[in-house]
Each structure stands twice: as C-alpha cells, then as structure tokens.
CSV table of N, CA and C in Angstrom, one decimal:
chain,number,residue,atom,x,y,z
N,20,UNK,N,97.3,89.3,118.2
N,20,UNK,CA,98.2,88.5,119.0
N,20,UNK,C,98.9,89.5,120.1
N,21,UNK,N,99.1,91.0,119.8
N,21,UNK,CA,99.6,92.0,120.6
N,21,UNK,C,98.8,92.0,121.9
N,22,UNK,N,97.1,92.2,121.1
N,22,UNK,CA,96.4,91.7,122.2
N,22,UNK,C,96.6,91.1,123.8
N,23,UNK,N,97.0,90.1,122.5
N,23,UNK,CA,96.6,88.7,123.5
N,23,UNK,C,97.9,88.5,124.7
N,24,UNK,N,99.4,88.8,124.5
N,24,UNK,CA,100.7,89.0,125.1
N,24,UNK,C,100.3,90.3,126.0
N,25,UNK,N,99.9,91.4,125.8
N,25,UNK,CA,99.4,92.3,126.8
N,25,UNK,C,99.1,91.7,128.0
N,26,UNK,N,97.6,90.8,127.6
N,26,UNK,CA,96.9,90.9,128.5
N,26,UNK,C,97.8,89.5,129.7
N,27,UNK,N,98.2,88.7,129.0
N,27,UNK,CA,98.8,87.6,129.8
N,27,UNK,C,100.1,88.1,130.4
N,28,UNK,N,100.4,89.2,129.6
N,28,UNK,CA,101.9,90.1,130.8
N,28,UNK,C,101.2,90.5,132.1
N,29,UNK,N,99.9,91.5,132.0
N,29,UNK,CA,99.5,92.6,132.7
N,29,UNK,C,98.8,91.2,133.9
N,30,UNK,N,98.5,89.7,133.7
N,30,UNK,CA,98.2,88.7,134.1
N,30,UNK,C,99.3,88.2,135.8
N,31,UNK,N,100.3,88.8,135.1
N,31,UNK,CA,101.8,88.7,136.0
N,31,UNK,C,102.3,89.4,136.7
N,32,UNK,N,102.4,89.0,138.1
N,32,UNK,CA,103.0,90.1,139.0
N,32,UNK,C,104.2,91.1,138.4
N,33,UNK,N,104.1,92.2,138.8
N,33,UNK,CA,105.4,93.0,138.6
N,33,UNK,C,107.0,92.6,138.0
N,34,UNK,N,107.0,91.7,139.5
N,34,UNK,CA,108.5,91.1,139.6
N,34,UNK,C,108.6,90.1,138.6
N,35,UNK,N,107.9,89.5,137.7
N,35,UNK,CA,107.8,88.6,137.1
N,35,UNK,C,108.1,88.8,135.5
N,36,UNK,N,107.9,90.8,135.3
N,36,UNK,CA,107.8,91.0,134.4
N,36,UNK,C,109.2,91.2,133.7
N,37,UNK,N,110.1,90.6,133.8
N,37,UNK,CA,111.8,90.7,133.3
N,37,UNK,C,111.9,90.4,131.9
N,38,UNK,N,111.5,90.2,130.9
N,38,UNK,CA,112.2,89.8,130.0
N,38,UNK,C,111.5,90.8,128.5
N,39,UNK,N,112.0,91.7,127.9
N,39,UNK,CA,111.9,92.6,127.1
N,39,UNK,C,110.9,91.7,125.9
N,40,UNK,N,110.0,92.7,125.8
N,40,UNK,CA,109.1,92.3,124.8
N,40,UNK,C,108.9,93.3,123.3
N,41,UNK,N,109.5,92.7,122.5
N,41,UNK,CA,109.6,93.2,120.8
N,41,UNK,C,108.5,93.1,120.3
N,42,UNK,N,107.5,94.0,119.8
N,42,UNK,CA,106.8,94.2,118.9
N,42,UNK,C,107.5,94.7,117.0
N,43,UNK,N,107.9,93.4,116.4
N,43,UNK,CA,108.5,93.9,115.3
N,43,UNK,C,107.8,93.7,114.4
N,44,UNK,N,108.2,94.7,113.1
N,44,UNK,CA,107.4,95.0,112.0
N,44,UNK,C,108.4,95.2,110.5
N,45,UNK,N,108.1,95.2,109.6
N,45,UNK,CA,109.1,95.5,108.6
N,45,UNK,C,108.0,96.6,107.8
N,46,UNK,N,109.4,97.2,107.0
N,46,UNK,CA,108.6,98.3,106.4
N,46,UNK,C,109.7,98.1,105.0
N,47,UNK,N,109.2,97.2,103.9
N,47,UNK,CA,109.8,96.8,102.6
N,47,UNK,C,110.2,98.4,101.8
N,48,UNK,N,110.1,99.8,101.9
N,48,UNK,CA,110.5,100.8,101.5
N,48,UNK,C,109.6,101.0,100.7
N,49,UNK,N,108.6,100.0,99.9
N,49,UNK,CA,107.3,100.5,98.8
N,49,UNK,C,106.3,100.0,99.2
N,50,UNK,N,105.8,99.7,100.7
N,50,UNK,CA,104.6,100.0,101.1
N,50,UNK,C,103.8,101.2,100.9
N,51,UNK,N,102.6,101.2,100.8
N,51,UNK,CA,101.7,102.5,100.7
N,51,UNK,C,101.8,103.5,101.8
N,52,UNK,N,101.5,104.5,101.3
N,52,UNK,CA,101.9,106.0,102.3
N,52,UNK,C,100.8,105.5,103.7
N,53,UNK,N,99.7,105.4,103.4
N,53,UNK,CA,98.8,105.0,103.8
N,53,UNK,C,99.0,103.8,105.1
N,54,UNK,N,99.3,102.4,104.5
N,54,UNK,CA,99.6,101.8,104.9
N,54,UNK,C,100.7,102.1,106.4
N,55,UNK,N,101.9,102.3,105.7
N,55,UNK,CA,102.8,102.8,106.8
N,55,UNK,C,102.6,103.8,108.3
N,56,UNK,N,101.6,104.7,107.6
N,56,UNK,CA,101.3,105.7,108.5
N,56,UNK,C,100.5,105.2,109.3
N,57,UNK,N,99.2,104.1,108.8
N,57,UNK,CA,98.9,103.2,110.0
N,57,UNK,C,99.4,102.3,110.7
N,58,UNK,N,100.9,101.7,110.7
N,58,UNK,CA,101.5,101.1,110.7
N,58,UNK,C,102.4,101.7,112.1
N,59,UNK,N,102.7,103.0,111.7
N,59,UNK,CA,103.3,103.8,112.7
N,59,UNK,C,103.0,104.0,113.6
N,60,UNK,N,101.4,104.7,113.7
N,60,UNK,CA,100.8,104.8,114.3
N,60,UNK,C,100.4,104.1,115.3
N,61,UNK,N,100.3,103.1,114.8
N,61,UNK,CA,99.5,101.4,115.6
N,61,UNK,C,100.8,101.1,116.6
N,62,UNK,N,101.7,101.6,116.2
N,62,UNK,CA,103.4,100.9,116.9
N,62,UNK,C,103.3,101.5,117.7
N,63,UNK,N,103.2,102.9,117.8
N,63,UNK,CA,102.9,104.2,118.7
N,63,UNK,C,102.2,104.2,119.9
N,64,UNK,N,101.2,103.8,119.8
N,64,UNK,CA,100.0,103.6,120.4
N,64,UNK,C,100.4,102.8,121.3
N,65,UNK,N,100.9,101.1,120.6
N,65,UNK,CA,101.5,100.0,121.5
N,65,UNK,C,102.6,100.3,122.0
N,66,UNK,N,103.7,101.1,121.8
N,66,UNK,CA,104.7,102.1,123.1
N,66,UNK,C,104.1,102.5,123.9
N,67,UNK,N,103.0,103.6,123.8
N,67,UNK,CA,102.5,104.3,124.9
N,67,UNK,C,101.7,103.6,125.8
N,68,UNK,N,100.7,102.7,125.3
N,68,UNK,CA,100.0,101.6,126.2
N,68,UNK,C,100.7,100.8,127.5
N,69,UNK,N,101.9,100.0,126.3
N,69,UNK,CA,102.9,99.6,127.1
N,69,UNK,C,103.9,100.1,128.3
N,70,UNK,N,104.1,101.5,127.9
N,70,UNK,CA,104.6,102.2,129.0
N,70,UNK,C,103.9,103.1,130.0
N,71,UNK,N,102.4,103.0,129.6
N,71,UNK,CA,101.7,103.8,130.8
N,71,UNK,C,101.4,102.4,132.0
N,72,UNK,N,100.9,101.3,131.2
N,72,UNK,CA,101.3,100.1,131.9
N,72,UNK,C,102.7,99.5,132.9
N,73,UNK,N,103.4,100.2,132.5
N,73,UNK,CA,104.8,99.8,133.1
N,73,UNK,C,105.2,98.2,132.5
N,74,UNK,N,105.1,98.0,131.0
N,74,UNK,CA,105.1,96.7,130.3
N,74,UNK,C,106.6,97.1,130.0
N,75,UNK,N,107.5,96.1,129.9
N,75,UNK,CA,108.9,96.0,129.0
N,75,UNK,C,108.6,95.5,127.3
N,76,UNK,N,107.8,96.3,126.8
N,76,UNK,CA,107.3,96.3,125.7
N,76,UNK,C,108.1,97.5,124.7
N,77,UNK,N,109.1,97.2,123.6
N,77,UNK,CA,109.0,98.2,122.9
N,77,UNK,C,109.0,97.8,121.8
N,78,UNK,N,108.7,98.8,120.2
N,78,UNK,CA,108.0,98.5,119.1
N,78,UNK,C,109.6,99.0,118.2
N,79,UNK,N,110.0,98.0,116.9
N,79,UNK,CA,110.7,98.0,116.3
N,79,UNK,C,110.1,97.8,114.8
N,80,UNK,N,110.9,98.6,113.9
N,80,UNK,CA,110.8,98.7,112.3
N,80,UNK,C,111.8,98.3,111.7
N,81,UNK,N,112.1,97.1,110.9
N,81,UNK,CA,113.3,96.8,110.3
N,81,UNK,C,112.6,97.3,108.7
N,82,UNK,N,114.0,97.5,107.9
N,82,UNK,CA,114.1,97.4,106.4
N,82,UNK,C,115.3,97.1,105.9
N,83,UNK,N,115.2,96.6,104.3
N,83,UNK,CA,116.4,96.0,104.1
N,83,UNK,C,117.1,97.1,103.9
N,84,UNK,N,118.5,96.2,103.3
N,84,UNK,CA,119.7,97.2,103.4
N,84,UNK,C,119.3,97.5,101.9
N,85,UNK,N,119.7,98.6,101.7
N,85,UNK,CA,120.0,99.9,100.5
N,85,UNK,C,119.8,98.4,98.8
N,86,UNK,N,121.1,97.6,99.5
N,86,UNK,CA,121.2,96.8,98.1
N,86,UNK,C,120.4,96.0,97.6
N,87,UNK,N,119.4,95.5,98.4
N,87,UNK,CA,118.2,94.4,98.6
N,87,UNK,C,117.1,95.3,98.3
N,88,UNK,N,117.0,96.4,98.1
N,88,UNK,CA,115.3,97.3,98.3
N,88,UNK,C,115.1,96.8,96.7
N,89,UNK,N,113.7,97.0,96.5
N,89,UNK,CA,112.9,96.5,95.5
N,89,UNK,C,113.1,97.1,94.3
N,90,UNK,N,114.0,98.8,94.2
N,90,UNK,CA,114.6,99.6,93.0
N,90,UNK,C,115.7,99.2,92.7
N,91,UNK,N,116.1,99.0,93.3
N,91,UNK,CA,118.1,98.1,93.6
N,91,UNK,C,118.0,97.3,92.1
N,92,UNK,N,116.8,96.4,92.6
N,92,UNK,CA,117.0,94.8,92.2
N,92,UNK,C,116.3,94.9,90.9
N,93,UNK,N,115.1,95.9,90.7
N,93,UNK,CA,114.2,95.7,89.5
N,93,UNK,C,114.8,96.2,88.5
N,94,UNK,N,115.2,97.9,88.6
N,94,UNK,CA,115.8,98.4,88.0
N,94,UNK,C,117.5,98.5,87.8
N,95,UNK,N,118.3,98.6,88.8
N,95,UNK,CA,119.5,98.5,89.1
N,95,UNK,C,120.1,96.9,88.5
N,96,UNK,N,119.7,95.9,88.9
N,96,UNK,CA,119.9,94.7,88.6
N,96,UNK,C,119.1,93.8,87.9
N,97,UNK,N,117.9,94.3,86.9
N,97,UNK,CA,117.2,94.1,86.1
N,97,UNK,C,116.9,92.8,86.0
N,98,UNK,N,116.3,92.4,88.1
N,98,UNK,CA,115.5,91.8,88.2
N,98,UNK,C,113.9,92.1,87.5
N,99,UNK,N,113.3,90.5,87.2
N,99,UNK,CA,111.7,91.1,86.4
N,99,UNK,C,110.9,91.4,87.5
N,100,UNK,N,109.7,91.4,87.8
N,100,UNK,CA,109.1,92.3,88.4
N,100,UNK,C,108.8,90.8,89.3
N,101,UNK,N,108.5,90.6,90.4
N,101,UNK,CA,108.1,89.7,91.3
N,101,UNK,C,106.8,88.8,90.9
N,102,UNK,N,106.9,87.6,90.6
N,102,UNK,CA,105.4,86.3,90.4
N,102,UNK,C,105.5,85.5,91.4
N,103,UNK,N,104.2,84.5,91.2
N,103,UNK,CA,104.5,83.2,91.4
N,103,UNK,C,105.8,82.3,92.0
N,104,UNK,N,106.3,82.5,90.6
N,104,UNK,CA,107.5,81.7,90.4
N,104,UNK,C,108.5,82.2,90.6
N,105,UNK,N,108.9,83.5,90.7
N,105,UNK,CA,110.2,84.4,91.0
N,105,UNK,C,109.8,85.6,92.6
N,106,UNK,N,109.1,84.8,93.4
N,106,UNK,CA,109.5,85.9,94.5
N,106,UNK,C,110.3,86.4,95.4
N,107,UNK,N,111.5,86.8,94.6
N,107,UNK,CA,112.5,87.6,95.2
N,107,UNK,C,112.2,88.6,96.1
N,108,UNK,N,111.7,89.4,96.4
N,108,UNK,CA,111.3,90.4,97.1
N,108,UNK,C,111.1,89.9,98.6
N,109,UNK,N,110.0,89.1,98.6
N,109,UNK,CA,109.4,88.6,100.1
N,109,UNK,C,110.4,88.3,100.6
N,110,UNK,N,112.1,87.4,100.5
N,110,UNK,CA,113.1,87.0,100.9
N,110,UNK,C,114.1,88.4,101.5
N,111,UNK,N,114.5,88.9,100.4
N,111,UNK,CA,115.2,89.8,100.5
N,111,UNK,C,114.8,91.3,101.4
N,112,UNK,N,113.1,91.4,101.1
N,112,UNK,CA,112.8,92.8,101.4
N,112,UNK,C,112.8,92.5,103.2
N,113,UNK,N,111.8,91.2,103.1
N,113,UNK,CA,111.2,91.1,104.6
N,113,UNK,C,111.7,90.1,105.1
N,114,UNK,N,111.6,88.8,104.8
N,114,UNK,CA,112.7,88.0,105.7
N,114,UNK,C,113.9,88.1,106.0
N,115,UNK,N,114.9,88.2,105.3
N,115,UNK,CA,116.5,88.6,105.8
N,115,UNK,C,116.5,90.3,106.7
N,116,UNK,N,115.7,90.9,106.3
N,116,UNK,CA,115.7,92.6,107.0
N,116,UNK,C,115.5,91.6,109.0
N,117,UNK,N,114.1,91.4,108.8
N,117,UNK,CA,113.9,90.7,110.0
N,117,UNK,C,114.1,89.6,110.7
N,118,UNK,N,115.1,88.6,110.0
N,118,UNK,CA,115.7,87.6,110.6
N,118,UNK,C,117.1,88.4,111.2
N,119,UNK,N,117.7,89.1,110.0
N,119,UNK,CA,118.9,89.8,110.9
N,119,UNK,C,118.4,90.2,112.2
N,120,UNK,N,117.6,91.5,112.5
N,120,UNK,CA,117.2,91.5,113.9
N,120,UNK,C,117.1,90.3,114.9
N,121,UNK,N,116.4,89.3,114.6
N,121,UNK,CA,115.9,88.3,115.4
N,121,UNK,C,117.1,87.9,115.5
N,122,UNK,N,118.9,87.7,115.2
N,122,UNK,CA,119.7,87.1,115.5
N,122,UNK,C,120.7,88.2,116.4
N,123,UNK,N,120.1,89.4,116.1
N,123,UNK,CA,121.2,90.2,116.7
N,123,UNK,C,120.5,90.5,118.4
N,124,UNK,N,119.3,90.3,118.3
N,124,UNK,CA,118.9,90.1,119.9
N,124,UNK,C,119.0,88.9,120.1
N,125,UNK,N,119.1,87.4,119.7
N,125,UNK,CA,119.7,86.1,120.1
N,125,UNK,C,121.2,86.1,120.7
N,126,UNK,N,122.3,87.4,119.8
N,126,UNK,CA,123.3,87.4,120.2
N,126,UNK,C,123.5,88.3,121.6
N,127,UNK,N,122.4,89.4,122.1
N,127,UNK,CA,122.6,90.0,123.4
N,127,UNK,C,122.4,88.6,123.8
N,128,UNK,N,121.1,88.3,124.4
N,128,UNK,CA,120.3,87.5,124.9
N,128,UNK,C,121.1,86.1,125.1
N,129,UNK,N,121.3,85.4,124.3
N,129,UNK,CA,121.3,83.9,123.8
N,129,UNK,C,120.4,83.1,123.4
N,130,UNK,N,119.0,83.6,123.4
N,130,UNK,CA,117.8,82.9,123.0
N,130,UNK,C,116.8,83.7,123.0
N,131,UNK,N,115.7,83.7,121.6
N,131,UNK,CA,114.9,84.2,122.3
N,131,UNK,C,113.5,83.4,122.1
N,132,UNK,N,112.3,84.2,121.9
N,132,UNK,CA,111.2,83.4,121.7
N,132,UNK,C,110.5,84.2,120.7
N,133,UNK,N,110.2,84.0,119.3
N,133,UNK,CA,109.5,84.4,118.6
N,133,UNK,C,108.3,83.8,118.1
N,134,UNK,N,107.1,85.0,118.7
N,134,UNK,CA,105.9,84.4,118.7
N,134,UNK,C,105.2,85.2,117.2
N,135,UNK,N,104.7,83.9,116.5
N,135,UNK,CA,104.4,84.5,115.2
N,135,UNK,C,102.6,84.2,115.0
N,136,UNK,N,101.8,85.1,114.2
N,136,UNK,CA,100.9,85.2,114.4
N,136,UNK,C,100.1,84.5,113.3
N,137,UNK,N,100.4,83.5,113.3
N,137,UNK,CA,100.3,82.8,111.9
N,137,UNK,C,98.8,81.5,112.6
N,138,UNK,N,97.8,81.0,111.7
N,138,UNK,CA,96.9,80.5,111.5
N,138,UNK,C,97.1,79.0,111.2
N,139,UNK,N,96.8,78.2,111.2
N,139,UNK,CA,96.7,77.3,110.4
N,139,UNK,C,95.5,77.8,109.1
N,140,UNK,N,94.3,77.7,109.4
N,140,UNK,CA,92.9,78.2,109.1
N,140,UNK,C,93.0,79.2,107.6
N,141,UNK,N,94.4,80.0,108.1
N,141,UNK,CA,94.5,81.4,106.8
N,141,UNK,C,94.5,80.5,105.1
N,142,UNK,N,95.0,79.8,104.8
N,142,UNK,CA,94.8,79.3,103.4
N,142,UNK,C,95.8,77.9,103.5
N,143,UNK,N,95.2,77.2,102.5
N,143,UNK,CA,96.0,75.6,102.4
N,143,UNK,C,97.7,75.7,102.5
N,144,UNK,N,98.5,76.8,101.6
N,144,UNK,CA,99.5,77.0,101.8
N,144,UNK,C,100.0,77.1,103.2
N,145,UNK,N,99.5,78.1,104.0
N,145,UNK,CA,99.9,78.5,105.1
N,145,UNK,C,100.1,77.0,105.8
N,146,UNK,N,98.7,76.2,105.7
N,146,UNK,CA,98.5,75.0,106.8
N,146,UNK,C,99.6,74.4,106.3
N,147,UNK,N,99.8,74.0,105.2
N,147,UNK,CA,101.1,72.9,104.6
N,147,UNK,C,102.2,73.1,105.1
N,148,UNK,N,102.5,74.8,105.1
N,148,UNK,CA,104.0,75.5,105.6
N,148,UNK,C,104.2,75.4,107.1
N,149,UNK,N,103.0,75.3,107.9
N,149,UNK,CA,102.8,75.0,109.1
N,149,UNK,C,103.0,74.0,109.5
N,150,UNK,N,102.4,73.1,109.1
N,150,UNK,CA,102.6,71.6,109.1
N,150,UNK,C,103.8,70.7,109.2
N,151,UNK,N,104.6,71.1,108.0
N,151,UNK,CA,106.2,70.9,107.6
N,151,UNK,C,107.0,71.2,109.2
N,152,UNK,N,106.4,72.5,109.6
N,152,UNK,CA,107.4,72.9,111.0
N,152,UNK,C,107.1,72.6,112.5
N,153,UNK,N,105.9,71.8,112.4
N,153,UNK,CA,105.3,71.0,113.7
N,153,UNK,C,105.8,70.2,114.1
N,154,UNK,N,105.9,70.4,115.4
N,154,UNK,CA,106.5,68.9,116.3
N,154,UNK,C,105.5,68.8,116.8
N,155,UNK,N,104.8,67.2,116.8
N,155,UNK,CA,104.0,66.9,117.8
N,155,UNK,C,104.0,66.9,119.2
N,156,UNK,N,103.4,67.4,119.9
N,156,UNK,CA,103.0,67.4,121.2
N,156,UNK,C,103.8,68.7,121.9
N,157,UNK,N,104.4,69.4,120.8
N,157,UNK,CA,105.3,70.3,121.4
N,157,UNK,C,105.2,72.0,121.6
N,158,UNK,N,104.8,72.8,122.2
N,158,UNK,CA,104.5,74.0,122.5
N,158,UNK,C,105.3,74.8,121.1
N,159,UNK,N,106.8,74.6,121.8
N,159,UNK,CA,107.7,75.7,121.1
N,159,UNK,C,108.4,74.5,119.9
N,160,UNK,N,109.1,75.2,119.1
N,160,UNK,CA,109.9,74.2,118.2
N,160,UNK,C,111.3,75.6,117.8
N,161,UNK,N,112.2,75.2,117.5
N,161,UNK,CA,114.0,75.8,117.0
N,161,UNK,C,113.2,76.1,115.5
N,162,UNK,N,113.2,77.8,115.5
N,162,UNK,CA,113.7,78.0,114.1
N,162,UNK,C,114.4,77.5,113.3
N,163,UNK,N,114.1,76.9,112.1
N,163,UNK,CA,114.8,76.1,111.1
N,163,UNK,C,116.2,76.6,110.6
N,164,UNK,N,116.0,78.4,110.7
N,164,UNK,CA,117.3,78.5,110.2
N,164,UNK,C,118.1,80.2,111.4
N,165,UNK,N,117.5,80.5,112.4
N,165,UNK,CA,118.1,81.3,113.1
N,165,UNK,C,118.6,80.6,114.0
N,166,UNK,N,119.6,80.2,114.4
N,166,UNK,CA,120.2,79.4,115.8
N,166,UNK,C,119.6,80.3,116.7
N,167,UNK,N,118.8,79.6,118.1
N,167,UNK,CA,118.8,80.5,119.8
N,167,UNK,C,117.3,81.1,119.1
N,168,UNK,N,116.7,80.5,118.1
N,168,UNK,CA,115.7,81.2,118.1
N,168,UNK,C,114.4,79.8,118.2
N,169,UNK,N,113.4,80.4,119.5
N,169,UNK,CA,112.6,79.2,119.5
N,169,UNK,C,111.2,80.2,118.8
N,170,UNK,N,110.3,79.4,118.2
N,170,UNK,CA,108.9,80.1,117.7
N,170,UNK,C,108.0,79.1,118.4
N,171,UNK,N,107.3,80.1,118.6
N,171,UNK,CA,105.6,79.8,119.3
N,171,UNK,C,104.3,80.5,118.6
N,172,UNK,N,103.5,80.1,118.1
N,172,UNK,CA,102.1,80.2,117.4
N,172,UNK,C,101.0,80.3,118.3
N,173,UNK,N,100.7,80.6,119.2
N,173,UNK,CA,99.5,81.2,119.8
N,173,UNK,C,98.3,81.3,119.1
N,174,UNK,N,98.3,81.7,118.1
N,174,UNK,CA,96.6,81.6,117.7
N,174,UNK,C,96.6,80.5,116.6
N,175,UNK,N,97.4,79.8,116.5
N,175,UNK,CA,97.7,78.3,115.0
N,175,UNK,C,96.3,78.2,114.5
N,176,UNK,N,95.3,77.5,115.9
N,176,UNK,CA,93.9,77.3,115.5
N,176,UNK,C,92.7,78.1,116.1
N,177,UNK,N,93.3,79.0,116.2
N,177,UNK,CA,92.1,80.0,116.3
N,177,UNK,C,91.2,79.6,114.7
N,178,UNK,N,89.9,79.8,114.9
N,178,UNK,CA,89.4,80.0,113.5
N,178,UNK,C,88.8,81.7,113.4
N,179,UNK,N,89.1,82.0,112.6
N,179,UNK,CA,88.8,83.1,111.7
N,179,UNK,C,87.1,84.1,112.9
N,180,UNK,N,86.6,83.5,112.9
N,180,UNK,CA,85.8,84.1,114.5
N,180,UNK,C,86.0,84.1,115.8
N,181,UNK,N,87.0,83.4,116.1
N,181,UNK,CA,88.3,83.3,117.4
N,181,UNK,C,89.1,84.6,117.1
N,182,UNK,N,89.3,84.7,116.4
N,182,UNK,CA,90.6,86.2,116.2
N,182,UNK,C,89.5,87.4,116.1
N,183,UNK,N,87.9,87.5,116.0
N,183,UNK,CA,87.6,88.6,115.6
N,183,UNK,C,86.8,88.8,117.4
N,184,UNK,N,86.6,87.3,118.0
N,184,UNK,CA,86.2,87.4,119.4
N,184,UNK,C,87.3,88.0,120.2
N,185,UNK,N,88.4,87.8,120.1
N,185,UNK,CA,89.5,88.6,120.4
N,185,UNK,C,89.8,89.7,120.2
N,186,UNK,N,89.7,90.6,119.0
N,186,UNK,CA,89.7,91.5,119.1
N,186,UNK,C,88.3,92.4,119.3
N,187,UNK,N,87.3,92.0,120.0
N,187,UNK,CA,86.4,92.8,120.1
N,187,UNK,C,86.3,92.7,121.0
C-alpha cells in the first residue's frame, strides 16, 4: 500500500503535495529481533526514498506505555498468557499504542485520513469485520471510535495476485 501512495503522490504536481504523510507502525516490545530490524530498516528506506523524492512522507513507531507491555500484564498482573478467547494483548499492546497517535495528529490537524491496508480476500474474519464497517457506495467512512478520523481501504479487493502484481 506504501507502494501504491508513493506512486499516486509522485502522480501530483509539486504544489499539490501539502499534506504530511505518516507511514506508522507499532513495535508491541516482544517482537522478534529479527522482525524489528526488518522493520526498521524498511521504515528507513521509506524516509530516504521519500526524501530524495521531495515526498512529505515520514515514518513513525509507536509502543505501548510501560503499564500495558506484555511483562507488565503476564507476569506483573498475572494476566494468563493470550488465546482465542482472552486477547488482551492485540488491544493494549497495538491498538491503544496506535490509536493514541492517530488522535494526537487529529488534534494538530482536526482530521485526518487513515488508510489501512486491510483485504477483504485475507480470511472470513477479516471480510465479516470489514463488512460490519462498510457504508455502501462510500469511498471513506468515520472511525468507529477515533473522532476526526476518516479510514480508507485501497486494496479491500485486491485479490491475493493483485497485491503481488503490485508489488512486482
């Protein structure tokens, strides 16, 4: 999807290019060494791209706060270990880390536009969870629970050889 925003900025006259572009990411504190360092790197990469370009592109890492990390809660507050049926973590580590951000640039701003890279196609859940937040006929739709925050889905129905013609 970074892709794909590149190329439709670099599409735009200069003067047209005004409005800051966030590449954000979370880093839950017990991701793999591995992981992260690609992670970093890939963010890196999309700064310097962006800025040899003259893009208003810059790349951001949120994590939760100290009380919310996954030691805190397992051991410290002898939460059980994350299932099914108990996923505390996904809420606490990555949603709240990164909805905070997404509200504290709504409050420079007053609005912004978060474009999420989400499928319909990725698994039945996903399409259901997608579904639920569809307005018909309508590009953008209001975050359910950030005020000033509109989302847009760009690749919804790409299918699974659409995303790899994209990236090739």
């Amino acid at each position: 999807m970074a892709h794909m925003v590149f190329e439709a900025i670099l599409d735009l006259p200069k003067s047209e290019r005004r409005r800051e572009i966030i590449v954000l990411s979370n880093d839950t504190l017990v991701e793999s060494p591995v992981l992260m360092h690609h992670l970093k790197l890939s963010l890196e990469k999309i700064r310097e791209g962006a800025e040899s370009l003259g893009l208003p592109v810059k790349t951001v890492i949120t994590t939760p706060p100290v009380e919310q990390t996954f030691w805190v809660n397992l051991i410290g507050r002898g939460y059980p270990s994350p299932n099914k049926q108990f996923r505390w973590c996904t809420d606490r580590m990555k949603i709240q880390p990164m909805s905070a951000y997404v509200l504290s640039e709504v409050s420079k701003s007053g609005e912004v536009i978060l474009l999420l890279g989400v499928r319909s196609g990725e698994s039945i859940t996903r399409s259901q969870t997608i579904a639920k937040h569809t307005v018909e006929g309508e590009k953008y739709h209001r975050h359910t629970e950030l005020n000033g925050c509109w989302v847009y889905r760009p690749i919804l129905n790409f299918t699974t050889d659409e995303v790899w013609q994209v990236l090739l």
